[in-house]
mmCIF file of C-alpha atoms in Angstrom:
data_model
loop_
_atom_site.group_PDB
_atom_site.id
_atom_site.type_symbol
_atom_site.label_atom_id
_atom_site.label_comp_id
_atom_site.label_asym_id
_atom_site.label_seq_id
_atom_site.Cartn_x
_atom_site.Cartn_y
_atom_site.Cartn_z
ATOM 1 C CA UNK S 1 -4.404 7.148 48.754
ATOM 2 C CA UNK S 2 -7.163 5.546 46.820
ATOM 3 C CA UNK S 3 -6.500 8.238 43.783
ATOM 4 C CA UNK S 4 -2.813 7.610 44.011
ATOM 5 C CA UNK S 5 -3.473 3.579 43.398
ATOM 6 C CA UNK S 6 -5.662 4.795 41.250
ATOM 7 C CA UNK S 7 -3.399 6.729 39.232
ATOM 8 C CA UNK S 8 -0.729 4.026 39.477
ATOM 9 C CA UNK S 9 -2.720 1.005 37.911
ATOM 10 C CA UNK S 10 -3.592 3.518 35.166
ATOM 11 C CA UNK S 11 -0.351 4.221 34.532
ATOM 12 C CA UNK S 12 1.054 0.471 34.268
ATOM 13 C CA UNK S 13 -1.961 -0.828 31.707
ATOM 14 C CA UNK S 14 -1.196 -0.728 28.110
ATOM 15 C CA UNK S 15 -2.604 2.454 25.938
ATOM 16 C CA UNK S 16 -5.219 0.984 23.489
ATOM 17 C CA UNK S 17 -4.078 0.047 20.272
ATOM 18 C CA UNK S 18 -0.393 -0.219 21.334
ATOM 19 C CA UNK S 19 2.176 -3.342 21.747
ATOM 20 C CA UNK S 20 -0.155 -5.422 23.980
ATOM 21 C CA UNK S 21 -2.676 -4.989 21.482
ATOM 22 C CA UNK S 22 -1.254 -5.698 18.218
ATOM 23 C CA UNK S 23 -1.625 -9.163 17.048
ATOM 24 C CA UNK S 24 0.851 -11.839 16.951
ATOM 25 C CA UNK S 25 3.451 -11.120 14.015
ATOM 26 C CA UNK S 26 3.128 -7.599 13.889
ATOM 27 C CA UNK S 27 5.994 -7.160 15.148
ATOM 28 C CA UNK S 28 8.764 -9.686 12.773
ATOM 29 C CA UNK S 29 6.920 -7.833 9.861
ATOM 30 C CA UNK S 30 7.677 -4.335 11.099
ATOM 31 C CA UNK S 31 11.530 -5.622 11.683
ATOM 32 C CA UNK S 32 11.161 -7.213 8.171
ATOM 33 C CA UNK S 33 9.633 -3.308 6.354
ATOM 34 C CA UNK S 34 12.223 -1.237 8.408
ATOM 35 C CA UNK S 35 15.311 -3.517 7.493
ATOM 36 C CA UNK S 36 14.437 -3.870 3.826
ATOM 37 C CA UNK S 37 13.454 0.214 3.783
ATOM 38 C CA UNK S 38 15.473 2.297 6.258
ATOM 39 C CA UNK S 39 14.228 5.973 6.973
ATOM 40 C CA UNK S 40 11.758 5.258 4.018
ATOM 41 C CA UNK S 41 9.690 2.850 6.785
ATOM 42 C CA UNK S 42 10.878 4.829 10.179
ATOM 43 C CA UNK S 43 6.339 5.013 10.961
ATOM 44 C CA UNK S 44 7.531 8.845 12.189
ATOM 45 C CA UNK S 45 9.632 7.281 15.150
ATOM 46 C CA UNK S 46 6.692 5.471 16.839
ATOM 47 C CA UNK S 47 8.183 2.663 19.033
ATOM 48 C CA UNK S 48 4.740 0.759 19.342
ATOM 49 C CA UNK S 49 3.059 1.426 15.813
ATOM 50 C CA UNK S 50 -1.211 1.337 16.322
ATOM 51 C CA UNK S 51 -3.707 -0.807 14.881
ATOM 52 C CA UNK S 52 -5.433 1.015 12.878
ATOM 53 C CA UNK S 53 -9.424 2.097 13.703
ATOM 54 C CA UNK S 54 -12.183 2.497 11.208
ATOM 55 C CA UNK S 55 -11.740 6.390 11.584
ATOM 56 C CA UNK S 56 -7.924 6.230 11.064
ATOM 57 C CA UNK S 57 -6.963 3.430 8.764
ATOM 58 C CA UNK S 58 -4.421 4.641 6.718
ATOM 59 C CA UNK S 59 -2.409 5.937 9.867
ATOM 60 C CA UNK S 60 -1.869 2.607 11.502
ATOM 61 C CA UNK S 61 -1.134 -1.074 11.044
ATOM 62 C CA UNK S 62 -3.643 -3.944 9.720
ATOM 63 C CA UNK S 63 -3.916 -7.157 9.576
ATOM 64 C CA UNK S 64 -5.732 -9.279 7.115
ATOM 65 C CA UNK S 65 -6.195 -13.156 7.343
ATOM 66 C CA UNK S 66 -7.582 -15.239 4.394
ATOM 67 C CA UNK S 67 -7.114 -18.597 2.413
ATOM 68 C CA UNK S 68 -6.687 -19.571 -1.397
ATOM 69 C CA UNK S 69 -6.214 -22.662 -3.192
ATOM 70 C CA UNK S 70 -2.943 -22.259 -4.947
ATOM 71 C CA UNK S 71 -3.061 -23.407 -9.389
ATOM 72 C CA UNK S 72 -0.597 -25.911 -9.101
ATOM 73 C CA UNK S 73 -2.849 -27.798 -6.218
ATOM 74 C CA UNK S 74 -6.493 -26.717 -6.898
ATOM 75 C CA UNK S 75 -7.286 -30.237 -4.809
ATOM 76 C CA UNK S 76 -5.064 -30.112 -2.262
ATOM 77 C CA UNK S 77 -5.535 -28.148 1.428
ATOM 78 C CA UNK S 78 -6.304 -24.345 1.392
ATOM 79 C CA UNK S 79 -3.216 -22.178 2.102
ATOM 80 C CA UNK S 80 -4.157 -19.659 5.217
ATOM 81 C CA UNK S 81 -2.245 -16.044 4.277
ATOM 82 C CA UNK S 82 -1.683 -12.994 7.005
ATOM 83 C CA UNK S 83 -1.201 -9.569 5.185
ATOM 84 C CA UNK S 84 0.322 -7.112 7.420
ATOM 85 C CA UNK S 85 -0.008 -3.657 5.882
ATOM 86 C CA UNK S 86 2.001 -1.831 8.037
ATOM 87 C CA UNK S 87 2.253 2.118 8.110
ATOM 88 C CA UNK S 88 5.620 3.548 6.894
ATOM 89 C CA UNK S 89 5.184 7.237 7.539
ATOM 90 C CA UNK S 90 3.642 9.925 6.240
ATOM 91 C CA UNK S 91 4.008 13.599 4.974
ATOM 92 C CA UNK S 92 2.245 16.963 4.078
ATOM 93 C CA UNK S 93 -0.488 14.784 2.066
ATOM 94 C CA UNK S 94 0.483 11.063 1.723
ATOM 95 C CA UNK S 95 0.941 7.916 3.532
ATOM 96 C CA UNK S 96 3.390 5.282 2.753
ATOM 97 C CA UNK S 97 2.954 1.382 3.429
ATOM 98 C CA UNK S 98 4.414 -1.875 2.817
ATOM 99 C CA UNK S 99 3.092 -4.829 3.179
ATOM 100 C CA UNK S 100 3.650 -8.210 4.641
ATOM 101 C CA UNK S 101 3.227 -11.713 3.507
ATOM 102 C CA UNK S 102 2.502 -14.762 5.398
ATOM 103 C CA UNK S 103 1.427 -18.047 3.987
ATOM 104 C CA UNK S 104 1.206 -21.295 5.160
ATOM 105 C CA UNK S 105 3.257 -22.837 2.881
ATOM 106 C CA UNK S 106 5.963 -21.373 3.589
ATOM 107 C CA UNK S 107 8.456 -21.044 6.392
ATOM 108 C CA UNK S 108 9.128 -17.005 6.370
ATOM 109 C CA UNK S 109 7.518 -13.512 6.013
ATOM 110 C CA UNK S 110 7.833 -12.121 3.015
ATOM 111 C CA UNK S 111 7.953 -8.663 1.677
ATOM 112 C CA UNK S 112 4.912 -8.113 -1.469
ATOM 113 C CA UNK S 113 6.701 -6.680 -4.499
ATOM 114 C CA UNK S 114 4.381 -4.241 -6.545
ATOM 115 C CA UNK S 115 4.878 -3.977 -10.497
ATOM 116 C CA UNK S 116 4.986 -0.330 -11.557
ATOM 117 C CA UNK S 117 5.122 1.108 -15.478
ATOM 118 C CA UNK S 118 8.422 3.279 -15.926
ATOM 119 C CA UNK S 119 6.685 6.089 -17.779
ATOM 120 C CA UNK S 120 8.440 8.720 -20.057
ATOM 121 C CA UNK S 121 6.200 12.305 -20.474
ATOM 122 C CA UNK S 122 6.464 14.521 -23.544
ATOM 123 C CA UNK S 123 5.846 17.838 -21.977
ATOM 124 C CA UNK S 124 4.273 20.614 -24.427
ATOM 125 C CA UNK S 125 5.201 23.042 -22.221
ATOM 126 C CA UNK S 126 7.466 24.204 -19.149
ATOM 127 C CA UNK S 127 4.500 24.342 -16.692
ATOM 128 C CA UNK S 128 4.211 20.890 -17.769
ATOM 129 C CA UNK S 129 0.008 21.389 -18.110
ATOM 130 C CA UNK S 130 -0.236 19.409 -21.737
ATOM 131 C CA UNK S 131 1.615 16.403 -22.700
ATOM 132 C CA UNK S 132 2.842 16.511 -26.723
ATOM 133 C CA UNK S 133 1.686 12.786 -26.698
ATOM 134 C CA UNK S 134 0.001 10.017 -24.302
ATOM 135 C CA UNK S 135 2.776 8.626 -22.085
ATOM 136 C CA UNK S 136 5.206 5.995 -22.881
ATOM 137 C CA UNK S 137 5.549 2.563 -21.175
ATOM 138 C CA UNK S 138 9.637 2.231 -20.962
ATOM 139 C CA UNK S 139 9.230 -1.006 -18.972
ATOM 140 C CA UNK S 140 8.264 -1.876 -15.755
ATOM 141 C CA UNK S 141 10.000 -1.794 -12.149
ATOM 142 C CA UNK S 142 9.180 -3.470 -8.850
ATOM 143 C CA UNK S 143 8.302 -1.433 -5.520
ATOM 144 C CA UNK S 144 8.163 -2.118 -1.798
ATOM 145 C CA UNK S 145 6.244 0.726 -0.739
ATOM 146 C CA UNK S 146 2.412 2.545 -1.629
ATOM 147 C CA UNK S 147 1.030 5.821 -1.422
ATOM 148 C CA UNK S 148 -2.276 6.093 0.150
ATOM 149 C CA UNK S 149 -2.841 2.422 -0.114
ATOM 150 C CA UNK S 150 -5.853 0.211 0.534
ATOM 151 C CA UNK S 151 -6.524 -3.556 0.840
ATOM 152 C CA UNK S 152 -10.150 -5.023 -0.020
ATOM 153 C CA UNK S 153 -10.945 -7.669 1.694
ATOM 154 C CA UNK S 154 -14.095 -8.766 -1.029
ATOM 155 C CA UNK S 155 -11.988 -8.655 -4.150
ATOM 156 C CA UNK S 156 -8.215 -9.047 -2.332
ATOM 157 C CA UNK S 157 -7.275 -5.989 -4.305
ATOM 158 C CA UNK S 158 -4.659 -3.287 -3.188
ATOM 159 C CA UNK S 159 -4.793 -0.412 -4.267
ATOM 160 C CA UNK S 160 -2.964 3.018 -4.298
ATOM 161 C CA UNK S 161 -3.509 7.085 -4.928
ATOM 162 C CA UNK S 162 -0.351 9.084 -5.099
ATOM 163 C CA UNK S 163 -0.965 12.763 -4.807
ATOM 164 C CA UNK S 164 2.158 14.487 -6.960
ATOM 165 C CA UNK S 165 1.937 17.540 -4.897
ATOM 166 C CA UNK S 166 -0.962 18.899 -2.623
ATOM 167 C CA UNK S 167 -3.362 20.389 -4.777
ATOM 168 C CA UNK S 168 -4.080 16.824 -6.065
ATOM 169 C CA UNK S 169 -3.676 18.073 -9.647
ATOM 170 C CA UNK S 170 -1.335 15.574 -11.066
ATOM 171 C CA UNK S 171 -1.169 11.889 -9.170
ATOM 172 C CA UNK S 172 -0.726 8.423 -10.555
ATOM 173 C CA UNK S 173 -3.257 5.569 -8.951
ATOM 174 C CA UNK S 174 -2.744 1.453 -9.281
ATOM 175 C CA UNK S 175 -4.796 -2.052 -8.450
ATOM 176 C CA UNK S 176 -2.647 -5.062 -7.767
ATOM 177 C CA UNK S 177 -4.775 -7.841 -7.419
ATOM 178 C CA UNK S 178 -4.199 -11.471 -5.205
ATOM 179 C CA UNK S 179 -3.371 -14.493 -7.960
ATOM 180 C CA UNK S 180 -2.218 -17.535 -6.838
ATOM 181 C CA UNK S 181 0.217 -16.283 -3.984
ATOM 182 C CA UNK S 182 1.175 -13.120 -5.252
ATOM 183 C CA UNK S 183 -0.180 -9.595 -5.959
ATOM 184 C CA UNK S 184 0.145 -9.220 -9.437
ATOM 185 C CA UNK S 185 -0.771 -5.262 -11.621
ATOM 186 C CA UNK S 186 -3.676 -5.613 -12.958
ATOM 187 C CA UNK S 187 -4.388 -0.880 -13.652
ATOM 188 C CA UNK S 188 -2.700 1.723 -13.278
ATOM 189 C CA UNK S 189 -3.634 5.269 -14.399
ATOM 190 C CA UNK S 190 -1.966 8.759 -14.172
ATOM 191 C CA UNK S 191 -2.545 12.390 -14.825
ATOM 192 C CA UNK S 192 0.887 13.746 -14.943
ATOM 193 C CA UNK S 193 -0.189 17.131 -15.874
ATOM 194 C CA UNK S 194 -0.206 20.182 -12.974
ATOM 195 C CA UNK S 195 -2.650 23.241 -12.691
ATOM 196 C CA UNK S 196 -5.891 21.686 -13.215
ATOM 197 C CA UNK S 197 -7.310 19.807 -9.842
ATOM 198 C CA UNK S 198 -10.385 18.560 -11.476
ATOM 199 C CA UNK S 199 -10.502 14.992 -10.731
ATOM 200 C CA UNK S 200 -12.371 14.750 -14.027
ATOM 201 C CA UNK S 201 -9.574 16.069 -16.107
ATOM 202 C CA UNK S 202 -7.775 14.042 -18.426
ATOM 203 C CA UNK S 203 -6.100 11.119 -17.196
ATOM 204 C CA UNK S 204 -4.023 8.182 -18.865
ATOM 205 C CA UNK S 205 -4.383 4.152 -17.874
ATOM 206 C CA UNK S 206 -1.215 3.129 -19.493
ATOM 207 C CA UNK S 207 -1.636 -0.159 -18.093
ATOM 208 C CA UNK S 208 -4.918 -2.707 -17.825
ATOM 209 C CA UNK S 209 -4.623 -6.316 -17.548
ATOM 210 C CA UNK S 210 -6.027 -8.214 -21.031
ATOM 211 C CA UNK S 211 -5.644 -5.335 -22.863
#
């Protein structure tokens, strides 16, 4: 009898890491990510999403809290900001994320925008292993979701490593850093080449802030 009780009580406490876990607002932003992103943020049919551990932490949720003081009111009252980055789903060899803004100042969640170069590539040849030229910037688009992303908590940077294929031979990486409210591009590199998984080969930053 005592093992069936036992057993029972077991049974009816929350798993660690799961719903009863996760901190308040977890959830709105994961309604926000899947409405704005479909199958694209399904987090691999998980119900109950994880917080993510120091051993895991691309394959969960987190939740970052800090405060700024905003340009237009450098004297005025700190604004306190929640960022929810919230796992998407994942395949062979990358993670995708969004991520979740809160701020004091304002009523609503709000989905963080990233700024990505639309790039055009010369190849030299069909296995696509030399580019004629360095890439061209053709403008610039606005994303909802990273690859293998990170948040620093010491510089309030994001950043993001997209593996092309598995190898790792061709990938394009990017830093979006916290200003004033927003996450604005501040790098972004590429290798766009394939059959050469060196991480010292050639690569391209086609895009650094103040220059």
């Amino acid at each position: 009898m005592k093992v069936l009780l036992a057993a029972l009580l077991c049974a009816a406490l929350p798993m660690p890491g799961l719903a009863a876990d996760r901190p308040e607002g977890i959830a709105a932003a994961e309604a926000l990510a899947k409405a704005a992103f479909g199958t694209d943020c399904d987090m691999n049919g998980m119900e109950d999403v994880p917080m993510a551990g120091p051993d895991d932490e691309n394959y969960g949720h987190s939740v970052y809290r800090f405060s700024y003081k905003p340009d237009y009111n450098p004297d005025g009252d700190a604004v306190e900001a929640v960022l929810y980055q919230l796992f998407c789903g994942s395949g062979a060899y990358n993670i995708r994320h969004a991520f979740v803004l809160k701020k004091s100042d304002e009523e609503s969640l709000k989905l963080v925008a990233f700024a990505t170069p639309d790039l055009d590539y010369a190849y030299a040849d069909e296995e696509m292993s030399r580019l004629k030229a360095d890439p061209k910037v053709r403008g610039f688009r606005a994303t909802g979701l990273l690859v293998n992303a990170s948040f620093d908590e010491k510089t309030r940077a994001i950043t993001s490593h997209a593996a092309w294929r598995g190898i790792g031979d061709a990938w394009d990486s990017g830093e979006w850093l916290f200003r004033n409210g927003d996450f604005i591009l501040t790098r972004f590199e590429v290798d766009p080449t394939y059959g050469d998984p060196d991480p010292a080969a050639e690569s391209y930053v086609v895009y650094e802030a103040g220059k």
